Coordinates of C-alpha atoms in Angstrom, one line a residue:
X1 CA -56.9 15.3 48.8
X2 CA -57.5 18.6 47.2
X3 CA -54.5 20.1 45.4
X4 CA -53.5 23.0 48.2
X5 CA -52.0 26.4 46.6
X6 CA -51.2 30.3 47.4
X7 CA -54.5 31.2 48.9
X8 CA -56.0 28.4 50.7
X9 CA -57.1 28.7 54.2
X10 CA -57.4 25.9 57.0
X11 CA -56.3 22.9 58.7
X12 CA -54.4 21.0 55.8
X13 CA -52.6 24.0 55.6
X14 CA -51.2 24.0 59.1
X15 CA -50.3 20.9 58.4
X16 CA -48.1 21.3 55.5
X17 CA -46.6 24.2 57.4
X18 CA -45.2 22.1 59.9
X19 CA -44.0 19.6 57.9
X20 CA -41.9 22.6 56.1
X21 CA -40.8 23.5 58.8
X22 CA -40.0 20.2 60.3
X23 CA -37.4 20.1 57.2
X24 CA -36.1 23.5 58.0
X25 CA -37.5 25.1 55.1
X26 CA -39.6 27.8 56.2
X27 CA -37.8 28.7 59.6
X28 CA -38.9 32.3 60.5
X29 CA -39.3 33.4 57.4
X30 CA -43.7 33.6 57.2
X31 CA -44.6 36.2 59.4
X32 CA -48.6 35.4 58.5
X33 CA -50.8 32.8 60.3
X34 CA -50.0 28.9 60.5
X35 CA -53.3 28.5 58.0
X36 CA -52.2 30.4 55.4
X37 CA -50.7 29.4 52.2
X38 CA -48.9 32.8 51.6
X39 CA -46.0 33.1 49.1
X40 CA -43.3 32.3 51.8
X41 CA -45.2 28.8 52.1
X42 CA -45.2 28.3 48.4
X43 CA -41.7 29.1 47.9
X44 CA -40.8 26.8 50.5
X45 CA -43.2 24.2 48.6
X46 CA -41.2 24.8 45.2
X47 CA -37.8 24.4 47.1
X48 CA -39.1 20.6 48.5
X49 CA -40.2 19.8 45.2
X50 CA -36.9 20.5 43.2
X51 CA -35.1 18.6 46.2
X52 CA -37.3 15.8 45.5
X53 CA -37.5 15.3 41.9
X54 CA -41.0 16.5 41.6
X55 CA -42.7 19.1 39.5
X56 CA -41.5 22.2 40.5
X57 CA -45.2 24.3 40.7
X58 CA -45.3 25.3 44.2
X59 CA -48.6 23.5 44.6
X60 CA -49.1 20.4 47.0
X61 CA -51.3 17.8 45.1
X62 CA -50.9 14.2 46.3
X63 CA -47.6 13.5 45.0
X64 CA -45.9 16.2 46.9
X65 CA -48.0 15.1 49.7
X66 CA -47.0 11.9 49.7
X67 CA -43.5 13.1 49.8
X68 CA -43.8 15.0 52.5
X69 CA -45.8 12.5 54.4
X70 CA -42.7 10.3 53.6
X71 CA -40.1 12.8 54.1
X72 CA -41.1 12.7 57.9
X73 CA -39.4 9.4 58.8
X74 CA -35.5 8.4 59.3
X75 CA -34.7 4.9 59.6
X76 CA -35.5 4.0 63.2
X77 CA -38.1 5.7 63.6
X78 CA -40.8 2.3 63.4
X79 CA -40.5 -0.7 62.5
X80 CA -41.1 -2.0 58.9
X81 CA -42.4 -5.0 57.2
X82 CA -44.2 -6.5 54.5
X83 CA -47.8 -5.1 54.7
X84 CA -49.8 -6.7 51.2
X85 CA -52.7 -4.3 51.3
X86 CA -51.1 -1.3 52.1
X87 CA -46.8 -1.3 51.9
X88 CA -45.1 0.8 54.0
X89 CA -43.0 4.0 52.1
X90 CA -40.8 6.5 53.4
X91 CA -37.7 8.0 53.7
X92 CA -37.0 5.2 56.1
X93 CA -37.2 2.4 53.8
X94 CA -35.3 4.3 51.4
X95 CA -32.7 4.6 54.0
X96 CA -32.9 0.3 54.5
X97 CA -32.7 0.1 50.8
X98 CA -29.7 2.0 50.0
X99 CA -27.4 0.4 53.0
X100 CA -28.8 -3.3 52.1
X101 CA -28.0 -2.5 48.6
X102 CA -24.5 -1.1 49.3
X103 CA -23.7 -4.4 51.7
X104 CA -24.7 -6.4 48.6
X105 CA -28.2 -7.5 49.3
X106 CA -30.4 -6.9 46.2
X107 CA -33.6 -5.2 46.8
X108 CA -34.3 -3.5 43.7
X109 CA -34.6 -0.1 43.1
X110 CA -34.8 2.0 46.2
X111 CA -38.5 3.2 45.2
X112 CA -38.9 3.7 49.1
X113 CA -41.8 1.4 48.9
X114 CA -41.3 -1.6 51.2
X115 CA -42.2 -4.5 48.4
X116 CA -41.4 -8.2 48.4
X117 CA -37.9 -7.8 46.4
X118 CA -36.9 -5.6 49.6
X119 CA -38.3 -8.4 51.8
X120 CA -36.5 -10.9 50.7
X121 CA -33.2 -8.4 50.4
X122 CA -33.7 -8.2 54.3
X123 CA -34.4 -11.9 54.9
X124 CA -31.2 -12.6 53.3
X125 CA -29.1 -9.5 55.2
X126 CA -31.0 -11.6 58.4
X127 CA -29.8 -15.0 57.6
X128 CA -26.0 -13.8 57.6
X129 CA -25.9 -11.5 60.1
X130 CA -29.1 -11.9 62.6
X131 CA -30.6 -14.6 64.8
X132 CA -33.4 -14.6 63.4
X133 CA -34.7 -14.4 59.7
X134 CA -38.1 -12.9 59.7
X135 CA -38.6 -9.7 57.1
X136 CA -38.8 -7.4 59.8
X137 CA -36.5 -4.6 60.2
X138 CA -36.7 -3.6 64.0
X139 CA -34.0 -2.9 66.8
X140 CA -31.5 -6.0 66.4
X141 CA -31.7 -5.4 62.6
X142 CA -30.7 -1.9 62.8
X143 CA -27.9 -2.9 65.7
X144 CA -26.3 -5.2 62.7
X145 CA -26.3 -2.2 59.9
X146 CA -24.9 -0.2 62.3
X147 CA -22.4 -2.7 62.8
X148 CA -21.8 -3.4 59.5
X149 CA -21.5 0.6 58.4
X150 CA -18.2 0.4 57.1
X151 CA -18.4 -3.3 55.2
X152 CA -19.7 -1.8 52.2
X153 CA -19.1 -2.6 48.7
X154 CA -17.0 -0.5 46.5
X155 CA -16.2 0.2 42.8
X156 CA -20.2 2.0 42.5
X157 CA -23.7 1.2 43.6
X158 CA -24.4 -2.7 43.6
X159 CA -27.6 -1.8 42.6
X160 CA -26.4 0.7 39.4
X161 CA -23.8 -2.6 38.2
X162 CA -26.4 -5.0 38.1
X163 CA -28.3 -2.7 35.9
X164 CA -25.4 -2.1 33.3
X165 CA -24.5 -6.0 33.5
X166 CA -28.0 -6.8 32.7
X167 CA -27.8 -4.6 29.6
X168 CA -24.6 -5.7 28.7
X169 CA -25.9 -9.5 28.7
X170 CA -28.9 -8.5 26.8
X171 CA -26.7 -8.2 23.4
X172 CA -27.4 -5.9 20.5
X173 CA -30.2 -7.1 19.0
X174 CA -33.5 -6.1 19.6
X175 CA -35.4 -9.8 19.0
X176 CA -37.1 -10.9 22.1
X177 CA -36.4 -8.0 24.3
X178 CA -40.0 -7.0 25.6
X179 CA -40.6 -4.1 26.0
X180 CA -43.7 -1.8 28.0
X181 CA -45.3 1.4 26.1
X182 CA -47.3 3.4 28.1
X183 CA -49.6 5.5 26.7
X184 CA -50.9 8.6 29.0
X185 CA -54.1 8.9 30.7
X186 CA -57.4 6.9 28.7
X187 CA -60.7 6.0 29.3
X188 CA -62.5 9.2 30.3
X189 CA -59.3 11.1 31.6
X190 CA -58.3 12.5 28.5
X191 CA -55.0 14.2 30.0
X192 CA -54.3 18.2 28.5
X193 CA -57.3 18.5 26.2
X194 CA -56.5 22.1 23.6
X195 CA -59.2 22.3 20.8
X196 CA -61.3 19.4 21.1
X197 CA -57.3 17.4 20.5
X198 CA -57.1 15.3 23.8
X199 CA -53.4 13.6 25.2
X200 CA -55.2 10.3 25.3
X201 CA -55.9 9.7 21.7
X202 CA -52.7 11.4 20.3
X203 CA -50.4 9.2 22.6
X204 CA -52.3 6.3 22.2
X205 CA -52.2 6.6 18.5
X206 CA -48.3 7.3 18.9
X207 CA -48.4 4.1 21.1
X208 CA -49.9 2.1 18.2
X209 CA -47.6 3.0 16.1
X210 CA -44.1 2.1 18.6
X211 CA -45.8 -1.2 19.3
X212 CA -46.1 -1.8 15.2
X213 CA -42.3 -1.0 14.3
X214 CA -41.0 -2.8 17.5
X215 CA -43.0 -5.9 17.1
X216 CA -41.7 -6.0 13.2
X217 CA -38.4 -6.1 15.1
X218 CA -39.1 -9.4 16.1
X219 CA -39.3 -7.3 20.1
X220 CA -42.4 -7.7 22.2
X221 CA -44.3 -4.8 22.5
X222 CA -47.0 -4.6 25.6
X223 CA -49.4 -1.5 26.3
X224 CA -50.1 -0.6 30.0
X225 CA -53.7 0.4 28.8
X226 CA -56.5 0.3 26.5
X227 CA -58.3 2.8 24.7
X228 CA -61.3 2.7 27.2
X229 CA -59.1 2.4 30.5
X230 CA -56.9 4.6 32.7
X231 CA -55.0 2.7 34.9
X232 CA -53.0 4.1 38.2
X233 CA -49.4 5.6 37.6
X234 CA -48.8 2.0 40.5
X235 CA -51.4 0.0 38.7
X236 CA -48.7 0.7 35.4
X237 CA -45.8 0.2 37.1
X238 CA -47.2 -2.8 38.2
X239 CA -48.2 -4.7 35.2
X240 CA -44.4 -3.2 33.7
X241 CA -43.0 -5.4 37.1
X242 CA -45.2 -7.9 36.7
X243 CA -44.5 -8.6 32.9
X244 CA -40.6 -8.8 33.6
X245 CA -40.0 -6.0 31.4
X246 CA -36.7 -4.6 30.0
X247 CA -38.1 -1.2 29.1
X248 CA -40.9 1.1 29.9
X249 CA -41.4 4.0 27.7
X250 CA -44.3 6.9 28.6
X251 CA -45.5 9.0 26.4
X252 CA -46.9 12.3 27.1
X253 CA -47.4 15.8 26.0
X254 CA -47.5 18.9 28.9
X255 CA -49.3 21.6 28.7
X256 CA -49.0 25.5 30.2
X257 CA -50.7 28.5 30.7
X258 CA -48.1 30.3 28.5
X259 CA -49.0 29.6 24.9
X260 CA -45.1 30.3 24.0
X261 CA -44.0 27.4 26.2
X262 CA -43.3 24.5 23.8
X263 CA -40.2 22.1 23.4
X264 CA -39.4 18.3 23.9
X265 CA -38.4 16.6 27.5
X266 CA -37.2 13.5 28.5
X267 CA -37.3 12.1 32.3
X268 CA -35.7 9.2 34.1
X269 CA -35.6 8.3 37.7
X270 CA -33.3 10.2 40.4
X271 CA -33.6 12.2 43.3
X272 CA -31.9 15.3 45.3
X273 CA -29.7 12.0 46.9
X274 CA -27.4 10.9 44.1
X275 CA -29.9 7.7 43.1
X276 CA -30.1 7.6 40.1
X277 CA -31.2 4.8 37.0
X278 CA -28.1 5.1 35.2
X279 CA -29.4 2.8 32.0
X280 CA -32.6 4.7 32.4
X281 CA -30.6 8.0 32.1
X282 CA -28.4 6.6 29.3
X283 CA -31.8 5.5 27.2
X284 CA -33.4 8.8 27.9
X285 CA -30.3 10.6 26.3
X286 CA -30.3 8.4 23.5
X287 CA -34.3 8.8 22.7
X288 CA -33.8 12.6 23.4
X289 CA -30.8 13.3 21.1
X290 CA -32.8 11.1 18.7
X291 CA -36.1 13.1 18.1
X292 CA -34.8 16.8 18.9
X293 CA -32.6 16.0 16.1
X294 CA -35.7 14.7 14.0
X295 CA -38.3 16.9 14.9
X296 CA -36.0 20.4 15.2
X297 CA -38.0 20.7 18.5
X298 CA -36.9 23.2 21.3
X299 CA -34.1 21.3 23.8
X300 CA -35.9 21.7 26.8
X301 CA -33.2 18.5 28.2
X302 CA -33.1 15.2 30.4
X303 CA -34.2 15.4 33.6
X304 CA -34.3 13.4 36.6
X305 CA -37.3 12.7 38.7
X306 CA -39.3 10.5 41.3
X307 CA -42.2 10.0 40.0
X308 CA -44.9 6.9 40.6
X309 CA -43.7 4.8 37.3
X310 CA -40.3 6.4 37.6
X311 CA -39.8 5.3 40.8
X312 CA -42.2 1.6 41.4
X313 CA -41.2 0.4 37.8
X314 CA -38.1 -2.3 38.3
X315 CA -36.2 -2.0 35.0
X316 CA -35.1 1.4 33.3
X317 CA -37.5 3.4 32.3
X318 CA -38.6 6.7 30.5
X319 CA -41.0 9.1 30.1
X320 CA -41.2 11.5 26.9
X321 CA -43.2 14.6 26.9
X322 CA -43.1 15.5 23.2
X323 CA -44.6 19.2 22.9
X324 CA -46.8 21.6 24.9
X325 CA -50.4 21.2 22.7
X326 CA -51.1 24.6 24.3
X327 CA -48.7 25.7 21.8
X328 CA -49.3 26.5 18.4
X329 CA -46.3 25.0 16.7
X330 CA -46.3 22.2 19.2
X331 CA -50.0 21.2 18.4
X332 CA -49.7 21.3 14.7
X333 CA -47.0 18.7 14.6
X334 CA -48.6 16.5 17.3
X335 CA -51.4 16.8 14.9
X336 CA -49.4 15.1 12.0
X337 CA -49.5 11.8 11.4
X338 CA -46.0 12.2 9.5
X339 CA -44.6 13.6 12.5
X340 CA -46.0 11.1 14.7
X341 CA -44.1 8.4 12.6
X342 CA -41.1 9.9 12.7
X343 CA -41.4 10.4 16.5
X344 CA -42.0 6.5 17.0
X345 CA -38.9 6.2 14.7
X346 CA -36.8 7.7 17.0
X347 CA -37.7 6.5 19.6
X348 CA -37.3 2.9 18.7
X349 CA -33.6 4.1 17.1
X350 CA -33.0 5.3 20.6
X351 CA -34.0 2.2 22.1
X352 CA -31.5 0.6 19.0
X353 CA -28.5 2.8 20.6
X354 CA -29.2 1.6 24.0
X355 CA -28.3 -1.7 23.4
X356 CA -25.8 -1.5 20.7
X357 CA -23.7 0.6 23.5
X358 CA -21.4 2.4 20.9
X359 CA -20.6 -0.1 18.8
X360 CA -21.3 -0.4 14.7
X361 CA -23.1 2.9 15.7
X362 CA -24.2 5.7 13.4
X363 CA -24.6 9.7 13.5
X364 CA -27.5 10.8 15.6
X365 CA -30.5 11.2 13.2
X366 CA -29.2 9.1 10.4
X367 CA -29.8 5.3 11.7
X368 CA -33.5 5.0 9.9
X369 CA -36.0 1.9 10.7
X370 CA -35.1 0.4 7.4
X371 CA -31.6 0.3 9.0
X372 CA -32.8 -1.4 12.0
X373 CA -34.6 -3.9 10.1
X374 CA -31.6 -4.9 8.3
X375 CA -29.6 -5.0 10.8
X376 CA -32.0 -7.5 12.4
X377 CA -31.9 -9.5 10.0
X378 CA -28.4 -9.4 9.3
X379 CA -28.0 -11.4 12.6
X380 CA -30.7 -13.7 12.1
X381 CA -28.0 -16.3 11.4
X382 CA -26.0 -15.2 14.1
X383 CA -25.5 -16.8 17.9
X384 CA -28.6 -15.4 19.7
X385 CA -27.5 -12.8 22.3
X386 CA -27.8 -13.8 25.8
X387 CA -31.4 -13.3 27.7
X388 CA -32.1 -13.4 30.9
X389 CA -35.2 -15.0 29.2
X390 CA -33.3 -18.0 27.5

């Protein structure tokens, strides 16, 4: 669909105005016609968006169209299944997520996309406490999670423990974990192009240079892309699921039409509910503290969102938007090879500080990759950590 903003006239519009005000958030409020996107609509627009974990510009593009498209369904509303060629998503299967996940049935990250992990979470909620196991979550289903309400488990999120016992098995060194770099946009979406100096080729040079340092770690480094290609926001989370990664890291620069905007950002999945990736949010802080104390970049903080890779990628993972290249100051580091280095630096030290989990830790901005190395090393005659891999 076309991007709808202040303005626009027509059909799609009277669309998004019901479904605004099928969440209460226009009420009586726009006195003009049911097509128009006035400035009531487009508040109400910026007000869904910050609710959801989306970008906050008061324009509906496909992602905030798909979440209000989603928005419109509670649990109960249809029935849902596994559907290969086109899964089911929605607030609904959210909804199914979270209370299988809280009853202690694993289905993975409640992306709100009905997957195969969530299938078989349901298959096994069915075998327990149905009469019949078949992946399909329709009226006796919902009669035994009603049932069940109260029977949850306590102590936190099933879901959020198995996250932090997975890093806590993974051990302290960095050998063998595998990890997923995704470099923004490629092939012949160049991303925010400023000067002739395109996204594309600055993160995938950054990209180039993370994969070198981590793979002299003895980790395994994977890109979502090549230089020539431009895969899906899904088609990356995919190959990241796919692969059985431990990390994703994006890398992206932003751009606005203010030349004085500028500063560094790091993002991690959550939304308006209290879901959160609590390793992902741990890993963003880390690689945030890490390069604003590097590059003496403006703070512009860690942020939660539901965004495609945010939200369809299985393991923790994080997107960094280092500089505005619409900025000045911004672009001329971007520019720098030097800088660019010391960016992948610190993000591979944050990655370091993930797993090392406070311990034999050092000041932010002081642990170096010479220190990493040698620390590697160090443990090379060591018991290997424990993989999920081994």
């Amino acid at each position: 669909m076309q991007p709808l903003r202040r303005g626009d006239t027509g059909p799609a519009v009277v669309e998004i105005h019901r479904m605004l005000s099928q969440f209460g958030l226009l009420g009586d409020a726009t006195d003009g016609p049911a097509d128009h996107f006035d400035q009531v609509v487009e508040h109400a627009v910026r007000a869904f968006q910050q609710q959801r974990g989306l970008i906050t510009d008061g324009i509906v593009g496909p992602a905030t169209y798909r979440a209000l498209r989603e928005a419109g369904w509670t649990l109960g509303d249809r029935m849902l299944a596994l559907l290969i060629s086109t899964p089911m998503s929605g607030d609904d299967v959210v909804a199914l997520q979270e209370q299988l996940l809280e009853l202690g049935y694993d289905t993975g990250r409640p992306s709100g996309v009905f997957d195969e992990q969530t299938e078989r979470g349901l298959r096994a909620f069915q075998r327990d406490y149905c009469d019949i196991s078949d992946g399909v979550c329709g009226p006796s289903t919902l009669r035994a999670l009603r049932q069940l309400g109260a029977r949850r488990v306590k102590g936190g999120r099933p879901h959020l423990l198995r996250e932090q016992e997975l890093l806590r098995q993974a051990g302290p060194r960095l050998r063998g974990k595998r990890i997923v770099i995704d470099a923004a946009h490629g092939g012949p979406n160049r991303g925010v192009t400023v000067a002739g100096v395109t996204e594309a080729d600055l993160m995938w040079d950054l990209a180039r240079r993370l994969e070198g340092r981590m793979a002299a770690t003895g980790m395994e480094a994977l890109l979502t892309r090549r230089e020539d290609t431009c895969p899906t926001e899904a088609e990356r989370a995919a190959f990241a699921n796919a692969a059985g990664a431990d990390l994703v890291l994006s890398l992206h620069v932003d751009a606005n039409r203010s030349m004085h905007a500028q500063g560094l950002a790091t993002f991690h999945f959550g939304n308006g509910s209290g879901i959160t990736s609590t390793v992902g949010e741990a890993l963003a802080g880390f690689i945030h503290r890490e390069l604003t104390s590097r590059t003496a970049m403006l703070d512009l903080g860690t942020q939660a969102r539901t965004w495609e890779l945010l939200r369809l990628t299985r393991m923790p993972t994080v997107r960094v938007e280092i500089g505005y290249l619409t900025n000045l100051g911004d672009r001329r580091r971007l520019l720098d090879p030097a800088f660019r280095d010391v960016v992948a630096e610190g993000v591979l030290v944050g990655v370091k500080r993930l797993y090392l989990q406070g311990q034999d830790d050092q000041p932010t901005g002081t642990f170096t990759f010479s220190d990493v190395l040698a620390r590697e090393l160090a443990r090379e005659d060591t018991a290997p950590a424990i993989s999920r891999r081994s």
